[in-house]
Amino acid sequence: MTELELKEVFDRLSAKMCKQELACQRVDSWLRPELETGFDLPPKATHEHRALSALSRTPWLLLVVSNVVQAMYVDGVEGDGGPVEEAWRLWMANDMSVQQIANHRAMIAYGHSYGVVSHAEERGKSRISFLSPCHMAVEYEGRGLGEYPSVALEALSTEGKRTRYLLHVPGVAYLVEQGPERVGTRLGGFRVVEERPTGVSFVPVVRFANQVDLQGRTVGDVEPFIPTAQRINKTAYDRLLAQHFNSWKVKTATGLEIPSLLDEDGDPTEETDHVKADELRLKLAQDDVLIGESPDTRFGTLDATALDPFVSSWRSDIEALAAVSQTPAYALTGQLVNLSAEALAAARAPLAQKVHERQVSAGASYARLLRVAAAMAGMSSIAEDDMLRVTWQDTEIRSLSQAADALGKLAQMLHAPHRALWQMVPGVERSQVAEWERIADEEAEKETERDPMTAVARRHSLASVEDVSGGEDS
């Protein structure tokens, strides 16, 4: 591509990146409650009103995002022949166990994120990094549903009035710079600094989409629910107003003689004695027994504003957010009282379905990303493995005793392989399963050395429930 053609691509993608950055800032304002309340105060709002407005902010949409992110954790890589150790080493070498959390949070909050593969400094290795839509913009051919984008722009750094980018095209990544306008050139402030061959015939960028339609459009788990979060904050603000100004009974008195100032002769004037009036007001507010000197004096009270309707409306708004975002209501309200195991499973079912959908989408992107990284690192067998896939840690909340009993029945009644059941134990990671297998192999070898015939017979016999679940219920 010529430098002028590169500038045309750069102009399109940089404009798109600016739009994405504005969209991300709107999302961030709801993930950080100090930035957004969701409603406007009147121009003459007092300092107290503004303080109450600040108190009404709660990061509800951050909870919606976190509930999904905390249920997504990759714990292994498998291929056509089982676990792929080289791919897992590639994963760990790039610190993906930590990077994946930030990637999932960006993917779910903003609607999409990007994984970028490049050559590492050490020969035979590749580097994987993740970027939010604030720092990368891409273009796809057709409807935007291809495996890899046709071009991509990655923001790098800014020094003074100059900003550096990496412009990805098939086979090459151009280090470009945008600075002040230059006179006498059609390139303006655009300049190509360096050309870096990638060694692959496509753009090594993979998109992670939260939800994507057939038009290639993505949507996150924040933008659609902003109106609901606005209602929750507004209801909380209204309750705080009523609680601050009108949550107690107000004493009233009519027919009282208001103290007035005296003239030089000691006669009352028409001017109010504000000092004595304040003393009278304080006395009426604090005394248990009120006495009026005039027969026309009448005492009464104004009822406090009931807060129950505000609390009820607030809970209704939270339940609406829970329903439309497929988030368990107890995760937002913190109330979990006397729920049976079946009721708890039913409450978490919508979230489990939502998480599974995100895992399917992200899993396909991770497999594609690992194949690209393997191709750049010279691991041709992994790069050509179409069955390559990541496995997800089971984060479902289950009782260990119930799981052990169920796994024991699978082994006894359905003759499921015992070692295949180990990875289904709640809270056990793949690394722990590998350690169990190593210990089991060592014990089997020792037993074979002691008594070969007994060891062979035991390996071919079916284990009882006690061997798997720890014994039957008495």
PDB file of N, CA and C in Angstrom, residues 225-269:
ATOM      1  N   PHE A 225     -28.949  -1.120  29.869  1.00  0.00           N
ATOM      2  CA  PHE A 225     -29.576  -1.073  31.188  1.00  0.00           C
ATOM      3  C   PHE A 225     -29.381   0.270  31.889  1.00  0.00           C
ATOM      4  N   ILE A 226     -28.835   1.251  31.189  1.00  0.00           N
ATOM      5  CA  ILE A 226     -28.629   2.567  31.799  1.00  0.00           C
ATOM      6  C   ILE A 226     -29.946   3.205  32.241  1.00  0.00           C
ATOM      7  N   PRO A 227     -31.033   3.178  31.425  1.00  0.00           N
ATOM      8  CA  PRO A 227     -32.295   3.770  31.903  1.00  0.00           C
ATOM      9  C   PRO A 227     -32.807   3.148  33.199  1.00  0.00           C
ATOM     10  N   THR A 228     -32.654   1.836  33.342  1.00  0.00           N
ATOM     11  CA  THR A 228     -33.093   1.176  34.576  1.00  0.00           C
ATOM     12  C   THR A 228     -32.248   1.629  35.759  1.00  0.00           C
ATOM     13  N   ALA A 229     -30.938   1.743  35.566  1.00  0.00           N
ATOM     14  CA  ALA A 229     -30.068   2.228  36.641  1.00  0.00           C
ATOM     15  C   ALA A 229     -30.384   3.679  36.986  1.00  0.00           C
ATOM     16  N   GLN A 230     -30.782   4.472  36.002  1.00  0.00           N
ATOM     17  CA  GLN A 230     -31.184   5.855  36.269  1.00  0.00           C
ATOM     18  C   GLN A 230     -32.403   5.898  37.186  1.00  0.00           C
ATOM     19  N   ARG A 231     -33.374   5.016  36.926  1.00  0.00           N
ATOM     20  CA  ARG A 231     -34.573   4.983  37.775  1.00  0.00           C
ATOM     21  C   ARG A 231     -34.217   4.617  39.208  1.00  0.00           C
ATOM     22  N   ILE A 232     -33.309   3.661  39.370  1.00  0.00           N
ATOM     23  CA  ILE A 232     -32.928   3.236  40.720  1.00  0.00           C
ATOM     24  C   ILE A 232     -32.281   4.394  41.477  1.00  0.00           C
ATOM     25  N   ASN A 233     -31.355   5.092  40.848  1.00  0.00           N
ATOM     26  CA  ASN A 233     -30.682   6.218  41.505  1.00  0.00           C
ATOM     27  C   ASN A 233     -31.649   7.350  41.810  1.00  0.00           C
ATOM     28  N   LYS A 234     -32.592   7.614  40.888  1.00  0.00           N
ATOM     29  CA  LYS A 234     -33.563   8.691  41.119  1.00  0.00           C
ATOM     30  C   LYS A 234     -34.476   8.346  42.290  1.00  0.00           C
ATOM     31  N   THR A 235     -34.925   7.100  42.376  1.00  0.00           N
ATOM     32  CA  THR A 235     -35.770   6.694  43.502  1.00  0.00           C
ATOM     33  C   THR A 235     -34.997   6.780  44.809  1.00  0.00           C
ATOM     34  N   ALA A 236     -33.724   6.392  44.789  1.00  0.00           N
ATOM     35  CA  ALA A 236     -32.894   6.500  45.994  1.00  0.00           C
ATOM     36  C   ALA A 236     -32.726   7.961  46.406  1.00  0.00           C
ATOM     37  N   TYR A 237     -32.575   8.850  45.447  1.00  0.00           N
ATOM     38  CA  TYR A 237     -32.442  10.278  45.747  1.00  0.00           C
ATOM     39  C   TYR A 237     -33.733  10.829  46.358  1.00  0.00           C
ATOM     40  N   ASP A 238     -34.876  10.448  45.795  1.00  0.00           N
ATOM     41  CA  ASP A 238     -36.159  10.912  46.345  1.00  0.00           C
ATOM     42  C   ASP A 238     -36.339  10.432  47.784  1.00  0.00           C
ATOM     43  N   ARG A 239     -35.934   9.202  48.063  1.00  0.00           N
ATOM     44  CA  ARG A 239     -36.038   8.693  49.433  1.00  0.00           C
ATOM     45  C   ARG A 239     -35.129   9.467  50.374  1.00  0.00           C
ATOM     46  N   LEU A 240     -33.920   9.770  49.922  1.00  0.00           N
ATOM     47  CA  LEU A 240     -32.998  10.533  50.761  1.00  0.00           C
ATOM     48  C   LEU A 240     -33.525  11.940  51.034  1.00  0.00           C
ATOM     49  N   LEU A 241     -34.181  12.545  50.043  1.00  0.00           N
ATOM     50  CA  LEU A 241     -34.787  13.857  50.263  1.00  0.00           C
ATOM     51  C   LEU A 241     -35.851  13.788  51.349  1.00  0.00           C
ATOM     52  N   ALA A 242     -36.748  12.806  51.213  1.00  0.00           N
ATOM     53  CA  ALA A 242     -37.813  12.660  52.207  1.00  0.00           C
ATOM     54  C   ALA A 242     -37.236  12.316  53.574  1.00  0.00           C
ATOM     55  N   GLN A 243     -36.214  11.478  53.600  1.00  0.00           N
ATOM     56  CA  GLN A 243     -35.596  11.079  54.866  1.00  0.00           C
ATOM     57  C   GLN A 243     -34.893  12.251  55.534  1.00  0.00           C
ATOM     58  N   HIS A 244     -34.276  13.104  54.742  1.00  0.00           N
ATOM     59  CA  HIS A 244     -33.495  14.217  55.290  1.00  0.00           C
ATOM     60  C   HIS A 244     -34.382  15.368  55.766  1.00  0.00           C
ATOM     61  N   PHE A 245     -35.424  15.666  55.013  1.00  0.00           N
ATOM     62  CA  PHE A 245     -36.217  16.862  55.314  1.00  0.00           C
ATOM     63  C   PHE A 245     -37.570  16.565  55.970  1.00  0.00           C
ATOM     64  N   ASN A 246     -38.153  15.400  55.713  1.00  0.00           N
ATOM     65  CA  ASN A 246     -39.545  15.177  56.130  1.00  0.00           C
ATOM     66  C   ASN A 246     -39.774  13.834  56.815  1.00  0.00           C
ATOM     67  N   SER A 247     -38.764  13.279  57.452  1.00  0.00           N
ATOM     68  CA  SER A 247     -38.936  11.943  58.026  1.00  0.00           C
ATOM     69  C   SER A 247     -39.319  11.970  59.503  1.00  0.00           C
ATOM     70  N   TRP A 248     -39.700  13.121  60.057  1.00  0.00           N
ATOM     71  CA  TRP A 248     -40.152  13.196  61.445  1.00  0.00           C
ATOM     72  C   TRP A 248     -41.366  14.120  61.517  1.00  0.00           C
ATOM     73  N   LYS A 249     -42.118  13.977  62.615  1.00  0.00           N
ATOM     74  CA  LYS A 249     -43.311  14.808  62.791  1.00  0.00           C
ATOM     75  C   LYS A 249     -42.916  16.250  63.094  1.00  0.00           C
ATOM     76  N   VAL A 250     -43.696  17.174  62.577  1.00  0.00           N
ATOM     77  CA  VAL A 250     -43.449  18.603  62.768  1.00  0.00           C
ATOM     78  C   VAL A 250     -44.518  19.171  63.699  1.00  0.00           C
ATOM     79  N   LYS A 251     -44.081  19.816  64.802  1.00  0.00           N
ATOM     80  CA  LYS A 251     -45.025  20.444  65.730  1.00  0.00           C
ATOM     81  C   LYS A 251     -45.516  21.772  65.149  1.00  0.00           C
ATOM     82  N   THR A 252     -46.796  22.029  65.320  1.00  0.00           N
ATOM     83  CA  THR A 252     -47.382  23.288  64.841  1.00  0.00           C
ATOM     84  C   THR A 252     -48.052  24.011  66.004  1.00  0.00           C
ATOM     85  N   ALA A 253     -48.082  25.324  65.924  1.00  0.00           N
ATOM     86  CA  ALA A 253     -48.748  26.143  66.943  1.00  0.00           C
ATOM     87  C   ALA A 253     -49.362  27.354  66.260  1.00  0.00           C
ATOM     88  N   THR A 254     -50.621  27.630  66.575  1.00  0.00           N
ATOM     89  CA  THR A 254     -51.314  28.811  66.038  1.00  0.00           C
ATOM     90  C   THR A 254     -51.806  29.664  67.200  1.00  0.00           C
ATOM     91  N   GLY A 255     -51.953  30.953  66.956  1.00  0.00           N
ATOM     92  CA  GLY A 255     -52.456  31.863  67.985  1.00  0.00           C
ATOM     93  C   GLY A 255     -51.407  32.312  68.965  1.00  0.00           C
ATOM     94  N   LEU A 256     -50.158  32.036  68.714  1.00  0.00           N
ATOM     95  CA  LEU A 256     -49.094  32.467  69.618  1.00  0.00           C
ATOM     96  C   LEU A 256     -48.777  33.945  69.380  1.00  0.00           C
ATOM     97  N   GLU A 257     -48.404  34.593  70.455  1.00  0.00           N
ATOM     98  CA  GLU A 257     -47.984  35.984  70.342  1.00  0.00           C
ATOM     99  C   GLU A 257     -46.488  36.018  70.022  1.00  0.00           C
ATOM    100  N   ILE A 258     -46.168  36.585  68.880  1.00  0.00           N
ATOM    101  CA  ILE A 258     -44.772  36.654  68.457  1.00  0.00           C
ATOM    102  C   ILE A 258     -44.100  37.811  69.191  1.00  0.00           C
ATOM    103  N   PRO A 259     -42.991  37.575  69.905  1.00  0.00           N
ATOM    104  CA  PRO A 259     -42.304  38.653  70.633  1.00  0.00           C
ATOM    105  C   PRO A 259     -41.904  39.781  69.685  1.00  0.00           C
ATOM    106  N   SER A 260     -42.121  41.015  70.143  1.00  0.00           N
ATOM    107  CA  SER A 260     -41.770  42.180  69.326  1.00  0.00           C
ATOM    108  C   SER A 260     -40.799  43.069  70.100  1.00  0.00           C
ATOM    109  N   LEU A 261     -40.110  43.890  69.379  1.00  0.00           N
ATOM    110  CA  LEU A 261     -39.170  44.815  69.999  1.00  0.00           C
ATOM    111  C   LEU A 261     -39.929  45.931  70.736  1.00  0.00           C
ATOM    112  N   LEU A 262     -39.314  46.451  71.794  1.00  0.00           N
ATOM    113  CA  LEU A 262     -39.921  47.527  72.586  1.00  0.00           C
ATOM    114  C   LEU A 262     -39.279  48.854  72.222  1.00  0.00           C
ATOM    115  N   ASP A 263     -40.087  49.912  72.300  1.00  0.00           N
ATOM    116  CA  ASP A 263     -39.524  51.235  72.036  1.00  0.00           C
ATOM    117  C   ASP A 263     -38.889  51.799  73.303  1.00  0.00           C
ATOM    118  N   GLU A 264     -38.515  53.061  73.267  1.00  0.00           N
ATOM    119  CA  GLU A 264     -37.837  53.677  74.408  1.00  0.00           C
ATOM    120  C   GLU A 264     -38.731  53.744  75.637  1.00  0.00           C
ATOM    121  N   ASP A 265     -40.043  53.784  75.425  1.00  0.00           N
ATOM    122  CA  ASP A 265     -40.981  53.854  76.550  1.00  0.00           C
ATOM    123  C   ASP A 265     -41.407  52.476  77.042  1.00  0.00           C
ATOM    124  N   GLY A 266     -40.884  51.411  76.421  1.00  0.00           N
ATOM    125  CA  GLY A 266     -41.244  50.067  76.841  1.00  0.00           C
ATOM    126  C   GLY A 266     -42.495  49.536  76.184  1.00  0.00           C
ATOM    127  N   ASP A 267     -43.002  50.250  75.186  1.00  0.00           N
ATOM    128  CA  ASP A 267     -44.193  49.780  74.480  1.00  0.00           C
ATOM    129  C   ASP A 267     -43.776  48.912  73.293  1.00  0.00           C
ATOM    130  N   PRO A 268     -44.576  47.864  72.980  1.00  0.00           N
ATOM    131  CA  PRO A 268     -44.238  46.984  71.840  1.00  0.00           C
ATOM    132  C   PRO A 268     -44.360  47.728  70.517  1.00  0.00           C
ATOM    133  N   THR A 269     -43.461  47.358  69.603  1.00  0.00           N
ATOM    134  CA  THR A 269     -43.493  47.925  68.251  1.00  0.00           C
ATOM    135  C   THR A 269     -43.929  46.843  67.265  1.00  0.00           C
TER     136      THR A 269
END
